[in-house]
Coordinates of C-alpha atoms in Angstrom, one line a residue:
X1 CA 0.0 0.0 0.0
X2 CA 1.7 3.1 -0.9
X3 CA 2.0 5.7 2.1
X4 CA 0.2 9.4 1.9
X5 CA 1.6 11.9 0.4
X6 CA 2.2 14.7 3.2
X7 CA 3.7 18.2 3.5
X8 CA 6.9 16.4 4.5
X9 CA 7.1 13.7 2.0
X10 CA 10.2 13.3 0.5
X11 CA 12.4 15.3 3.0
X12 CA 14.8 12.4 4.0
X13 CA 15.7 11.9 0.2
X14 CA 16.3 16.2 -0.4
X15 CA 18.6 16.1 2.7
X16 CA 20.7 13.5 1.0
X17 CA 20.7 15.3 -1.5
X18 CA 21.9 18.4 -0.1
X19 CA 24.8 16.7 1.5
X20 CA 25.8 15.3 -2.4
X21 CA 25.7 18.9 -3.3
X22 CA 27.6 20.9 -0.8
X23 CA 29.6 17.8 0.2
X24 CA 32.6 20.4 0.0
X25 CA 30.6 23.7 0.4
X26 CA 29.5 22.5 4.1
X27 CA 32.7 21.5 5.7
X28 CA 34.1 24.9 4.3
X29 CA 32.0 26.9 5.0
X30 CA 31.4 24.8 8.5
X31 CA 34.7 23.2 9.2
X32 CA 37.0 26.1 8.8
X33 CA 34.9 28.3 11.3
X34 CA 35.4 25.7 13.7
X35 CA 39.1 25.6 13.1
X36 CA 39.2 29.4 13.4
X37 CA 37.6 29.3 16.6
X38 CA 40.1 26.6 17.7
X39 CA 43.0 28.2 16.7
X40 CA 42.2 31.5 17.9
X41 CA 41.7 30.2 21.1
X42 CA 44.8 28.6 21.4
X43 CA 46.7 31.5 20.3
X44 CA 45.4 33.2 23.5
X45 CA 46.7 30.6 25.7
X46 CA 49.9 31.9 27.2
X47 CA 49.5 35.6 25.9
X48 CA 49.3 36.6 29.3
X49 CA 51.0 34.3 31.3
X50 CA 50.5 36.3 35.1
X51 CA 47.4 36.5 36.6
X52 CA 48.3 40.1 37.1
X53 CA 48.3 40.5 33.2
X54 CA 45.2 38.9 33.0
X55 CA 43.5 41.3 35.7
X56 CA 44.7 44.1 33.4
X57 CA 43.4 43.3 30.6
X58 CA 40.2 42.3 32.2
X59 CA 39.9 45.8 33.7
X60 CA 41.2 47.6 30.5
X61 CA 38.8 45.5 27.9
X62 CA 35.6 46.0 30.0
X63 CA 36.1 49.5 30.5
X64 CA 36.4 50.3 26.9
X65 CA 33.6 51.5 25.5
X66 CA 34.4 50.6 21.6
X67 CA 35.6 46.6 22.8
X68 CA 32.6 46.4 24.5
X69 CA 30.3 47.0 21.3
X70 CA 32.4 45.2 19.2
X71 CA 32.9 41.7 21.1
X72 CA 31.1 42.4 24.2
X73 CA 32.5 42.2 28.3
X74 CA 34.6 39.4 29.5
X75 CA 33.0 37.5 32.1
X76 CA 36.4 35.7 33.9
X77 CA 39.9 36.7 33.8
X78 CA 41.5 33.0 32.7
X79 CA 43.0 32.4 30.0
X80 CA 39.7 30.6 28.9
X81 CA 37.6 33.3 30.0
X82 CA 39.4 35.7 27.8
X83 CA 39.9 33.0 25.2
X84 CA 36.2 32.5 24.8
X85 CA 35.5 36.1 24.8
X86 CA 37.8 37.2 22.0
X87 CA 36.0 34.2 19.6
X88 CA 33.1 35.4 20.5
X89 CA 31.6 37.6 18.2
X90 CA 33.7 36.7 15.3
X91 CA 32.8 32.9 15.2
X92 CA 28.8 33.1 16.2
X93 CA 28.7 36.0 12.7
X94 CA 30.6 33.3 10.2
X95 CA 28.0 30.4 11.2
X96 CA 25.5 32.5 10.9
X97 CA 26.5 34.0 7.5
X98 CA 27.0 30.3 6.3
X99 CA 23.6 29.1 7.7
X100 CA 22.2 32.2 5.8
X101 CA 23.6 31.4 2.8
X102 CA 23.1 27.7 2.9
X103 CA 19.3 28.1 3.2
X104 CA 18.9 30.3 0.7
X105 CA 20.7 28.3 -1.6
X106 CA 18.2 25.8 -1.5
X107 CA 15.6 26.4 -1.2
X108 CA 14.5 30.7 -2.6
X109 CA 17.9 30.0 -5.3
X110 CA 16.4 26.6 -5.7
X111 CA 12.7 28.1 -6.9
X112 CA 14.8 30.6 -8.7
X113 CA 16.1 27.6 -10.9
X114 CA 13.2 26.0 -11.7
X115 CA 14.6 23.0 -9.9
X116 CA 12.0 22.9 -6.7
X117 CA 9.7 22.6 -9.6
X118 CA 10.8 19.9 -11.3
X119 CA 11.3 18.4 -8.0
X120 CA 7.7 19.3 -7.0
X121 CA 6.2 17.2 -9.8
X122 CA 7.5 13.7 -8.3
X123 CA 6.6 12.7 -4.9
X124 CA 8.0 15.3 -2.7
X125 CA 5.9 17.9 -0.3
X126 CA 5.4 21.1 -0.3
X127 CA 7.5 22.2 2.8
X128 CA 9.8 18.6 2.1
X129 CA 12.4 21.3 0.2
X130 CA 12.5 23.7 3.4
X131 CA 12.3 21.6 5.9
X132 CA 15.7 19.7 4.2
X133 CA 17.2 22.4 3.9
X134 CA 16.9 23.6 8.0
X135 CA 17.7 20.1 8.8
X136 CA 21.3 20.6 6.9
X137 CA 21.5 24.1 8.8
X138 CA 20.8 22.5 12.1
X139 CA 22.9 19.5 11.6
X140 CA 25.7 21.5 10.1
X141 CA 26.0 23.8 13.2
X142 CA 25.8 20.9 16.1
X143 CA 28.8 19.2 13.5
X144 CA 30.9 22.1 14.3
X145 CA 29.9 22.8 17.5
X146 CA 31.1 18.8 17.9
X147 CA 34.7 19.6 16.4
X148 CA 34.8 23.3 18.3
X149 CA 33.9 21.1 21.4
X150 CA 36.6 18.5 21.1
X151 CA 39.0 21.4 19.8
X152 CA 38.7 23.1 22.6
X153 CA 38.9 20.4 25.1
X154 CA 42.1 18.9 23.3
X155 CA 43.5 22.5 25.0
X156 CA 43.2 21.2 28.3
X157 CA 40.3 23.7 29.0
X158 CA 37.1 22.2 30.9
X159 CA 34.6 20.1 28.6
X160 CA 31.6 21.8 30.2
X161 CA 32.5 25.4 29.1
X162 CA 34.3 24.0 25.8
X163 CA 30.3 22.7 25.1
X164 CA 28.7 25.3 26.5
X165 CA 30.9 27.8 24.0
X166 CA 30.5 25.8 21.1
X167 CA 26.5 25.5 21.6
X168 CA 26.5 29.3 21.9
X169 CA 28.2 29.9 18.5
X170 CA 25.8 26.6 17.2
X171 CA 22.6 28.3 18.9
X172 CA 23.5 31.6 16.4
X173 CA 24.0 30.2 13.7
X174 CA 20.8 28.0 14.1
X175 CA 18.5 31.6 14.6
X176 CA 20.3 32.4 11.4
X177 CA 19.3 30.0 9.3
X178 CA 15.7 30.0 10.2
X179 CA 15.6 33.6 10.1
X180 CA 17.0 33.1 6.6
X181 CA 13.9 30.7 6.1
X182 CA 11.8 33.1 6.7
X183 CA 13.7 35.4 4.4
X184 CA 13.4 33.5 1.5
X185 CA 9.3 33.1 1.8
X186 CA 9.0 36.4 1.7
X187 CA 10.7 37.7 -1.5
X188 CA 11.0 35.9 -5.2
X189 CA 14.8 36.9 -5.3
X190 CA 17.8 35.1 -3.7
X191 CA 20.0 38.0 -3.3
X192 CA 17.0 39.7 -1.8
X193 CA 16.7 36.7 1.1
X194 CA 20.1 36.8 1.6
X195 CA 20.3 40.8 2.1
X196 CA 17.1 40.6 4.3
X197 CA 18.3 38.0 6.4
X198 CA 21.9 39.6 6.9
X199 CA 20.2 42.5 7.8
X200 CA 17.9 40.6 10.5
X201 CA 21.4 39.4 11.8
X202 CA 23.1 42.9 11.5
X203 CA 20.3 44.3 13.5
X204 CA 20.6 42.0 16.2
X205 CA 24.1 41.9 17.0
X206 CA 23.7 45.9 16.3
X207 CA 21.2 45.7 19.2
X208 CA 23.6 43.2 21.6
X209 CA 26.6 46.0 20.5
X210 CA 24.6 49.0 21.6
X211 CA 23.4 46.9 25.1
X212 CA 27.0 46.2 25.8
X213 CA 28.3 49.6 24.7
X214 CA 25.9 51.4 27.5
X215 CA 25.3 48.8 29.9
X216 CA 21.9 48.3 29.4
X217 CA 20.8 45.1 31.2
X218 CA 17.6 44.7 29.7
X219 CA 18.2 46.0 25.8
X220 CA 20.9 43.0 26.2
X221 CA 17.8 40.5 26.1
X222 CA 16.3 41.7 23.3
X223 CA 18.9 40.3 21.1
X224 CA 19.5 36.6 20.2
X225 CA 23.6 37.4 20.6
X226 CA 22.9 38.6 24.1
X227 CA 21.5 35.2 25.0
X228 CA 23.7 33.4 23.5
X229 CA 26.3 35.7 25.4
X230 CA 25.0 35.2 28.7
X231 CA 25.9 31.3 28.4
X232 CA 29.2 32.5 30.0
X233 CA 30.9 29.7 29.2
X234 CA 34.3 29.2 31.8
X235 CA 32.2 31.6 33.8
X236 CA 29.5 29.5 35.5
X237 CA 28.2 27.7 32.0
X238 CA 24.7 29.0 31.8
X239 CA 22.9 26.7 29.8
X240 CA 19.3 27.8 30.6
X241 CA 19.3 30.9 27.8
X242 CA 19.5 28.2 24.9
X243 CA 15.6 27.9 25.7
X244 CA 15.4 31.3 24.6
X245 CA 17.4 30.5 21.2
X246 CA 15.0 27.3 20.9
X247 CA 12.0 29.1 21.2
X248 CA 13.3 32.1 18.6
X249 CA 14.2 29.7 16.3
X250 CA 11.2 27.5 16.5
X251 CA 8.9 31.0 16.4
X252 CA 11.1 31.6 13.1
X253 CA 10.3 28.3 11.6
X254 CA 6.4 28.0 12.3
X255 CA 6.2 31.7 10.6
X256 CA 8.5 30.3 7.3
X257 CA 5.7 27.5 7.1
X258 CA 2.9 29.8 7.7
X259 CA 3.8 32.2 4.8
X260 CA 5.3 29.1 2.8
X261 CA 1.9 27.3 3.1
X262 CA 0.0 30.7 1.8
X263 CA 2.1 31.6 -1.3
X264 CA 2.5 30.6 -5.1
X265 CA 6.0 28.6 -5.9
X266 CA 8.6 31.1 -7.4
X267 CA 7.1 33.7 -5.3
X268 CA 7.0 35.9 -2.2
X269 CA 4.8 38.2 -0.4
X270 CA 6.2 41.2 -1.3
X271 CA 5.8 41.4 -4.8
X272 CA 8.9 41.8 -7.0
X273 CA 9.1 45.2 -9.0
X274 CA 8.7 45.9 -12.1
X275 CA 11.6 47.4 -14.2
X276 CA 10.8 49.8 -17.3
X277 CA 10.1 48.7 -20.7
X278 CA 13.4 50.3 -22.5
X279 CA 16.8 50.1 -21.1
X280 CA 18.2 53.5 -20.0
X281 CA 21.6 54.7 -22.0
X282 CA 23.6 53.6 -19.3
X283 CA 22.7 50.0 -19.3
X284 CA 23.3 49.8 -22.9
X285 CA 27.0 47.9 -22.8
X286 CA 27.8 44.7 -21.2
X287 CA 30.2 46.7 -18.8
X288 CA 27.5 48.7 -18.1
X289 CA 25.0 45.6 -17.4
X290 CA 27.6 44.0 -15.0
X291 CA 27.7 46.7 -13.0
X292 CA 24.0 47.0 -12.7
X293 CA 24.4 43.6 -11.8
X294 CA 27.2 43.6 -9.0
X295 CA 26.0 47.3 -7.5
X296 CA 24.2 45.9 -4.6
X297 CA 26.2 43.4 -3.4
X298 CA 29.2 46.2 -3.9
X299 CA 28.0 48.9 -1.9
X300 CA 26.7 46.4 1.0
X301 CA 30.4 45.3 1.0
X302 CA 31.7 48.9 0.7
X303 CA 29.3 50.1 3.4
X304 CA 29.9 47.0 5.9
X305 CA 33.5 47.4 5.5
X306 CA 34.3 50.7 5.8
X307 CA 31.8 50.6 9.0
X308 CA 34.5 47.8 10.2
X309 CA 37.1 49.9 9.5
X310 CA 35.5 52.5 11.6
X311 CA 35.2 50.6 14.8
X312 CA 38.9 49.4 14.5
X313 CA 39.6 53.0 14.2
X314 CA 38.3 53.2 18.0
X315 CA 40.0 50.5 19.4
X316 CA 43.2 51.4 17.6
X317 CA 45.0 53.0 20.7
X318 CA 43.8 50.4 23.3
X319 CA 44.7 47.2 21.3
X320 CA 47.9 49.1 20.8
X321 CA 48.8 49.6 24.4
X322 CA 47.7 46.0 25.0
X323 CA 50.4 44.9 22.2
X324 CA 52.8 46.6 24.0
X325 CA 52.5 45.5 26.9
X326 CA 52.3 42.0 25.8
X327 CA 55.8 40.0 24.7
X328 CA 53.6 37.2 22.9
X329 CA 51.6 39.5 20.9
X330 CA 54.6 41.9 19.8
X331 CA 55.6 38.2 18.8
X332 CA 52.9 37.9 16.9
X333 CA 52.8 41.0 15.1
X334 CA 56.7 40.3 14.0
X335 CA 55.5 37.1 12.8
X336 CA 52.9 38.9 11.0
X337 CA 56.0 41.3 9.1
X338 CA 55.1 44.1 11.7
X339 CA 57.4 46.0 12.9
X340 CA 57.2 50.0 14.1
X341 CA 54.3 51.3 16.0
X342 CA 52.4 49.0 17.9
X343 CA 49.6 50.6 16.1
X344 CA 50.8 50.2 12.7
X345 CA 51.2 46.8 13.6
X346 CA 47.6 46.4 14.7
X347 CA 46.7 47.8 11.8
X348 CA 48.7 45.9 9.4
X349 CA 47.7 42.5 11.2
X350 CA 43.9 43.6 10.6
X351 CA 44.4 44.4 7.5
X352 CA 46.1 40.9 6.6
X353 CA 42.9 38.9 8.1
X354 CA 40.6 41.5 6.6
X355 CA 42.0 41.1 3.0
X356 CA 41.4 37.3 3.2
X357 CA 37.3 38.6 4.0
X358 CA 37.3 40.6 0.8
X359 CA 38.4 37.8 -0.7
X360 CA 35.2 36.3 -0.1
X361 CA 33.2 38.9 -1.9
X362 CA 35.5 39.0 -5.1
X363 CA 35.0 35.7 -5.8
X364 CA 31.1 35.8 -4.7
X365 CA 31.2 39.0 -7.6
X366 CA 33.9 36.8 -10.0
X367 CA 31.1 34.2 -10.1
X368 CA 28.2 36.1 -10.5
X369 CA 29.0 35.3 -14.4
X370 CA 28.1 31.3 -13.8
X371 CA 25.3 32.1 -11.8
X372 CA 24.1 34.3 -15.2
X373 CA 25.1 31.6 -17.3
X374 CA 23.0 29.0 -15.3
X375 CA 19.8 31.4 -14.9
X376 CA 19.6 32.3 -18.9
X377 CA 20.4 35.7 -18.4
X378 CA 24.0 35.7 -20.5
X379 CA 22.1 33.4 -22.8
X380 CA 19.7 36.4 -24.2
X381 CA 22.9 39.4 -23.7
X382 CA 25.0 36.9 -25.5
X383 CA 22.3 36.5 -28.6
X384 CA 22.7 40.2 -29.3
X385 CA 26.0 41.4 -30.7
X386 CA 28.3 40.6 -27.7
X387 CA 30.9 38.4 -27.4
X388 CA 31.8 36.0 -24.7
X389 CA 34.8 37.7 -24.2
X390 CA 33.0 41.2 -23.7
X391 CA 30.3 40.1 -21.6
X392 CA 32.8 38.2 -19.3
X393 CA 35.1 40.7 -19.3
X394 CA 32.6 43.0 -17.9
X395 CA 31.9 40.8 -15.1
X396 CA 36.1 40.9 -14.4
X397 CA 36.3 44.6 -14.6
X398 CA 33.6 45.4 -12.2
X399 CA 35.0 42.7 -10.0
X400 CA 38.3 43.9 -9.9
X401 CA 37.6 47.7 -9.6
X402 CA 34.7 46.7 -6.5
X403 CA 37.7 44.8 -4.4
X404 CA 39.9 48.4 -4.5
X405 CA 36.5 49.9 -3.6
X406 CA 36.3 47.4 -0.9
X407 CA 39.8 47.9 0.5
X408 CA 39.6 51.5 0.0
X409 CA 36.5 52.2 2.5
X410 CA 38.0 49.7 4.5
X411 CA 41.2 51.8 5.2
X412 CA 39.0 54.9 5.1
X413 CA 37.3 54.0 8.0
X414 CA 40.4 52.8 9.8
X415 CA 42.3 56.4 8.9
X416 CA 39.7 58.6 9.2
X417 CA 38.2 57.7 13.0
X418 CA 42.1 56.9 14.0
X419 CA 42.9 60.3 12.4
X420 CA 40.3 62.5 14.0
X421 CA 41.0 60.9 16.9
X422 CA 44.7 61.5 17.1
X423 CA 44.6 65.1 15.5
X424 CA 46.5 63.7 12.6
X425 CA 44.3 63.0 10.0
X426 CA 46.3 63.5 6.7
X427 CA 49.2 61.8 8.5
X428 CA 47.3 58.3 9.7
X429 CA 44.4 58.7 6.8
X430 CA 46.5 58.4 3.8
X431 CA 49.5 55.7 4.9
X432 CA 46.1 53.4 5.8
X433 CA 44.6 53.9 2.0
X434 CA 47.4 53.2 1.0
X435 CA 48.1 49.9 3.1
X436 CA 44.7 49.4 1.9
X437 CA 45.5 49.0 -1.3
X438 CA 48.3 47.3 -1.6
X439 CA 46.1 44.8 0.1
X440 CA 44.0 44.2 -3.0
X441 CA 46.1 42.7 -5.6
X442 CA 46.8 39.1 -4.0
X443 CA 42.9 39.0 -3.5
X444 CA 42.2 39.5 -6.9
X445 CA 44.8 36.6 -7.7
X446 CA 42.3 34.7 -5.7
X447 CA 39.5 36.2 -7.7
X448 CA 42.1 34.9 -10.7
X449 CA 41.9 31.5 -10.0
X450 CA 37.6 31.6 -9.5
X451 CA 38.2 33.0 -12.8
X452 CA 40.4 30.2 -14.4
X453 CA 37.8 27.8 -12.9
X454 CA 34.8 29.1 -14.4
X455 CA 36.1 29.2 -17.8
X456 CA 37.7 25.1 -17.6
X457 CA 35.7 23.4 -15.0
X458 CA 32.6 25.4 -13.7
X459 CA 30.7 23.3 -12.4
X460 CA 33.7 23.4 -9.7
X461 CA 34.5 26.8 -9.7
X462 CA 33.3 28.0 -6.8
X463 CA 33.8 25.1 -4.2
X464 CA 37.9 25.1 -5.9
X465 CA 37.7 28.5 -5.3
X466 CA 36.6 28.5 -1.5
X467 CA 38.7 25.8 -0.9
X468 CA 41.8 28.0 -2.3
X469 CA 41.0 30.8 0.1
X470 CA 40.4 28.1 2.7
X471 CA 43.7 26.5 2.1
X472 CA 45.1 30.1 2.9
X473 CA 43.2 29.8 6.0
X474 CA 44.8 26.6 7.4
X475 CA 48.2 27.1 6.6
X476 CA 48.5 30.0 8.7
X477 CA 47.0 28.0 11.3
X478 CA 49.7 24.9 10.5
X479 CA 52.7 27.5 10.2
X480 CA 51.1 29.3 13.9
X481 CA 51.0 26.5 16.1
X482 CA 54.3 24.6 14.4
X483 CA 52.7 22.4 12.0
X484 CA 54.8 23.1 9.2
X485 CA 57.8 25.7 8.6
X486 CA 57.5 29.3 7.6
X487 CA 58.2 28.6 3.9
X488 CA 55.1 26.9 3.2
X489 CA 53.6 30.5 3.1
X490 CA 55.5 31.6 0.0
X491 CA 52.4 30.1 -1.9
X492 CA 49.8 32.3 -0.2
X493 CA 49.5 35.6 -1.8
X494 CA 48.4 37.4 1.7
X495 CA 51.5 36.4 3.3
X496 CA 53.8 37.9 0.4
X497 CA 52.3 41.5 0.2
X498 CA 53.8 44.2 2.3
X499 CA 52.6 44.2 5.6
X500 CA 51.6 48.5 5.0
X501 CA 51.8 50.5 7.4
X502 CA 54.4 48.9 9.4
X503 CA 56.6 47.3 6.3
X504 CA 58.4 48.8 4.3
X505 CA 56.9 48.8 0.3
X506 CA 58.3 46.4 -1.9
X507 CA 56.6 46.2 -6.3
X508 CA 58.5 43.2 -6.8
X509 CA 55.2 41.0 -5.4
X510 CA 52.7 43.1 -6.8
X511 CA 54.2 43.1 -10.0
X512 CA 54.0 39.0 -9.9
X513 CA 50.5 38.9 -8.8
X514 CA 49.7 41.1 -11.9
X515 CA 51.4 38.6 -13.9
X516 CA 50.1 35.1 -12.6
X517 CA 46.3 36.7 -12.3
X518 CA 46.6 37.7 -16.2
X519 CA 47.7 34.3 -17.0
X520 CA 44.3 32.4 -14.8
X521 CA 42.2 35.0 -16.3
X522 CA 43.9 34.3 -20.0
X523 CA 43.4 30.7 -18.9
X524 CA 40.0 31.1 -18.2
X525 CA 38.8 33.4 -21.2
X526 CA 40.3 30.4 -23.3
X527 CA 38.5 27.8 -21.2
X528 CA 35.0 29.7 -21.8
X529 CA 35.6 30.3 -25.4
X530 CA 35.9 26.6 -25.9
X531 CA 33.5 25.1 -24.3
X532 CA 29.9 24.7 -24.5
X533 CA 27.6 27.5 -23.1
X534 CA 25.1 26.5 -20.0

C-alpha cells in the first residue's frame, strides 16, 4: 500500500541530497569556522601568562567603550575566560553567515532555478524542500559545535565550558538559518533573502553591541547574541538561555511554514518590481550591465567594511597599548612582518585577516557570471552582438575595480576615525589607504583562479575557489602553532604583500600577482571560449 503523500514527503531523500551537493561547500564553510575558533583560542593561551596580566586586561577591555560594542565584556579573567570572549563575536557571525547562505541556496535560489519545480512534480511535499534544507542548517552547526567542542577540550580547557561555547556559536548560527527561512518566503529573489536576512542578523548583533556599549541590562535581552552571550561559558556555564534561542528559532520556523503554506511557488509576499520597458543609456554595454548587476552586493560590502574599519579605528590605541604590553603579541605581530608602532602593527595584522574577507566577496562577484550563465540571463545578452569575451570581461572589470573599492573604504574607515582621533588626519588617513590597497592585488589573484575555474571546470569553480581561500586559512594556522615551517607561506598571496603601514613597500610581489592573475584569467577566457555555453 503506498504511504500518503504529506507536506513532509520526501524530505529524507532532499537532505541526501543536499549533503551530495555541498559535500565540499559544508565542511568549508562549516569546518574552517570551527578551526578558526580553535585556533584562535589557542593563540590566547599563554598571551598573558601572570594573573596580574590577565587582571589588566580584564579591567582595560571592559572598561572600553568601543571593545565592549564590538565583542562584548569578558565575564572571567582565565586564560579561557578571555579566550572565549575574543571568539566570541567573530565565530557566532561566520556560522551565521553560512547558515544564511546555505538556506537560501536551496531552497529561494532553488525556486529561482526551476529546480523545486521539477522536483515538486514527483513525490515530494510542499515544505519537504524547506524543511531539508533547516535540517542541513541544524545539523551542520551541532557538526561544528562537535569539532569546536573536542578542539577546545584537546587545550586542556574544561569540557563543560568548551560545550557550553561551542553550543553558543551553534545556537546563532541556528537563529540564522531560520531567520534566513523566513527570508526567502518572503521575496521571489535570492540576493534579496540573503540581504534581508543579513540585515535581520546585523540588527541583532547591532542591538547586543549597543546593550553592551551602555550597559543596558535589559536592551541585552532583546537580542538573540545577548543570550547566547549570557551562556558565559568558563564563567558559570549558563545553559538555561539556549531555551530562549530554541524558542526564537522554533517562532522563526512556524512563521516560514505559515507564509510558505500561503504563497504561489517562485514567489513571495512582497511582490517583485517591475523594471521599465526600454533600457536606459547607461545599461546599454555589457560593462555597463555588470555593473547593474554587481551594485548591490558592492556597496553592501563597501558600506559593511568601511563601517568595520571605523570601529577598529576606536579600538586602535587600546589594542595598541595591550600589544605593548604584551611580549607574545609583539611576537605575533613580528611574525605577521610588523614592525614600528604597535599601532601600525595592529593595523597591518587587521588588514592581513581582513584582505582574506574581501576575498570572499571578489570571488562571490567573479562568479556572478556562472550564476548568469545557469539562470539564462547571459544566454539572451549573449544572442545580441556581444561576445563572450565582452560580456565576461565586464563581469572581471567590475569585480576587480569593487575589491579596490572594498579595501579602499575599508582603510578609510580605519584612517579617518584613527585620524580625528589622534589630531592627525592627513598623517594616519593616507599611509592606511594606501596599506589598503596594496592589500588588494593578491585578492584578486584569488578572484584569478575563480576566474580560471569558471572558464575550464565550472561546475567546480566555486567550491575550488573556496577551498583556495580556505587553504590560505589553514596554513596559517599549520605555520602558527608549528605544524609546518614558515616557507610553506610563499604560496599564499596574503603572506607575500607588504605588511603596509608597518613594512616597508616592496613592487616586486605586486608586480608577480599582476602577472600570474593575467595568465588564470587568460586561462579562463580560453577555457570559456571553448567550451559549451550553460
Amino acid at each position: 500500500m503506498t504511504a500518503p503523500l504529506t507536506a513532509l514527503t520526501g524530505t529524507a531523500g532532499l537532505v541526501r541530497l543536499i549533503v551530495r551537493r555541498d559535500r565540499v561547500r559544508i565542511p568549508a564553510w562549516f569546518g574552517l569556522s570551527a578551526l578558526f575558533a580553535i585556533g584562535v583560542l589557542a593563540s590566547v593561551q599563554g598571551v598573558y601568562p601572570t594573573e596580574a596580566d590577565r587582571l589588566a586586561f580584564f579591567g582595560t577591555t571592559n572598561g572600553n567603550p568601543a571593545q565592549l560594542m564590538m565583542i562584548g565584556p569578558i565575564f572571567d579573567a582565565s586564560e579561557a575566560g578571555i579566550g572565549a570572549w575574543r571568539i566570541r563575536g567573530q565565530v557566532a557571525l561566520l556560522l551565521s553567515l553560512a547558515s544564511l547562505l546555505l538556506i537560501v541556496r536551496h531552497t529561494r535560489a532553488e525556486e529561482e532555478s526551476g529546480r523545486s519545480e521539477l522536483l515538486g512534480s514527483t513525490v515530494v511535499g510542499r515544505h519537504a524542500g524547506l524543511t531539508a534544507a533547516l535540517l542541513a542548517a541544524f545539523a551542520a552547526n551541532l557538526g561544528a559545535a562537535v569539532v569546536m567542542t573536542l578542539g577546545f577540550a584537546a587545550q586542556g580547557l574544561p569540557v563543560g565550558g568548551s560545550l557550553v561555547l561551542a553550543l553558543s556559536f551553534a545556537g546563532a548560527g541556528c537563529v540564522a538559518a531560520a531567520l534566513a527561512a523566513l527570508a526567502a518566503q518572503l521575496t521571489a529573489s535570492s540576493r534579496v533573502a540573503i540581504g534581508l536576512a543579513a540585515a535581520g542578523v546585523g540588527f541583532c548583533y547591532a542591538i547586543r553591541a549597543i546593550a553592551d556599549a551602555s550597559e543596558s541590562s535589559w536592551l541585552r535581552w532583546l537580542s538573540p547574541f545577548g543570550w547566547t552571550q549570557a551562556m558565559r561559558p568558563f564563567a558559570g556555564d549558563h545553559w538555561w538561555p539556549l531555551l530562549l534561542v530554541a524558542g526564537l528559532v522554533a517562532l522563526l520556523v512556524a512563521a516560514a511554514y505559515a507564509v510558505s503554506a500561503r504563497r504561489d511557488l517562485g514567489a513571495g509576499i512582497f511582490p517583485a518590481r517591475l523594471g521599465p520597458a526600454t533600457a536606459a543609456p547607461r545599461l546599454r554595454s555589457a560593462l555597463a550591465l555588470a555593473w547593474r548587476l554587481h551594485r548591490g552586493t558592492l556597496t553592501a560590502w563597501t558600506i559593511a567594511m568601511t563601517a568595520f574599519g571605523a570601529a577598529l579605528g576606536t579600538t586602535a590605541d587600546t589594542i595598541a597599548d595591550q600589544v605593548g604590553e604584551s611580549q607574545a603579541l609583539r611576537d605575533l605581530m613580528e611574525q605577521m612582518g610588523g614592525g614600528g608602532r604597535p599601532v601600525d602593527s595592529f593595523f597591518g595584522l587587521m588588514l592581513y585577516l581582513l584582505s582574506q574577507v574581501v576575498t570572499i566577496y571578489a570571488i562571490q562577484a567573479t562568479l556572478r557570471a556562472r550564476a548568469e550563465e545557469l539562470s539564462t540571463g547571459a544566454t539572451t545578452v549573449l544572442s545580441g552582438p556581444v561576445s563572450r569575451l565582452r560580456w565576461l570581461g565586464g563581469h572581471l572589470l567590475v569585480t576587480a575595480a569593487g575589491t579596490v573599492a572594498v579595501m579602499v573604504g575599508l582603510g578609510f574607515g580605519m584612517g579617518l576615525v584613527y585620524g580625528l582621533a589622534t589630531g592627525d588626519l592627513a598623517g594616519e588617513l593616507l599611509p592606511l589607504l594606501g596599506a589598503a590597497v596594496v592589500r588588494a592585488p593578491s585578492v584578486l589573484v584569488l578572484a584569478a583562479i575563480a576566474a580560471a575555474l569558471y572558464g575550464l571546470a565550472p561546475r567546480f569553480a566555486a567550491s575550488a575557489a573556496y577551498a583556495a581561500l580556505g587553504l590560505c586559512f589553514l596554513l596559517e594556522f599549520a605555520v602558527a602553532y608549528g605544524g609546518v615551517g614558515e616557507s610553506v607561506m610563499r604560496i599564499s598571496p596574503f603572506a607575500q604583500t607588504p605588511a603596509l603601514p608597518s613594512a616597508d613597500f616592496a613592487l616586486a610581489p605586486l608586480l608577480w600577482f599582476a602577472v600570474i592573475a593575467a595568465g588564470l584569467v587568460s586561462a579562463g577566457v580560453a577555457g570559456l571560449r571553448r567550451r559549451d555555453f550553460g
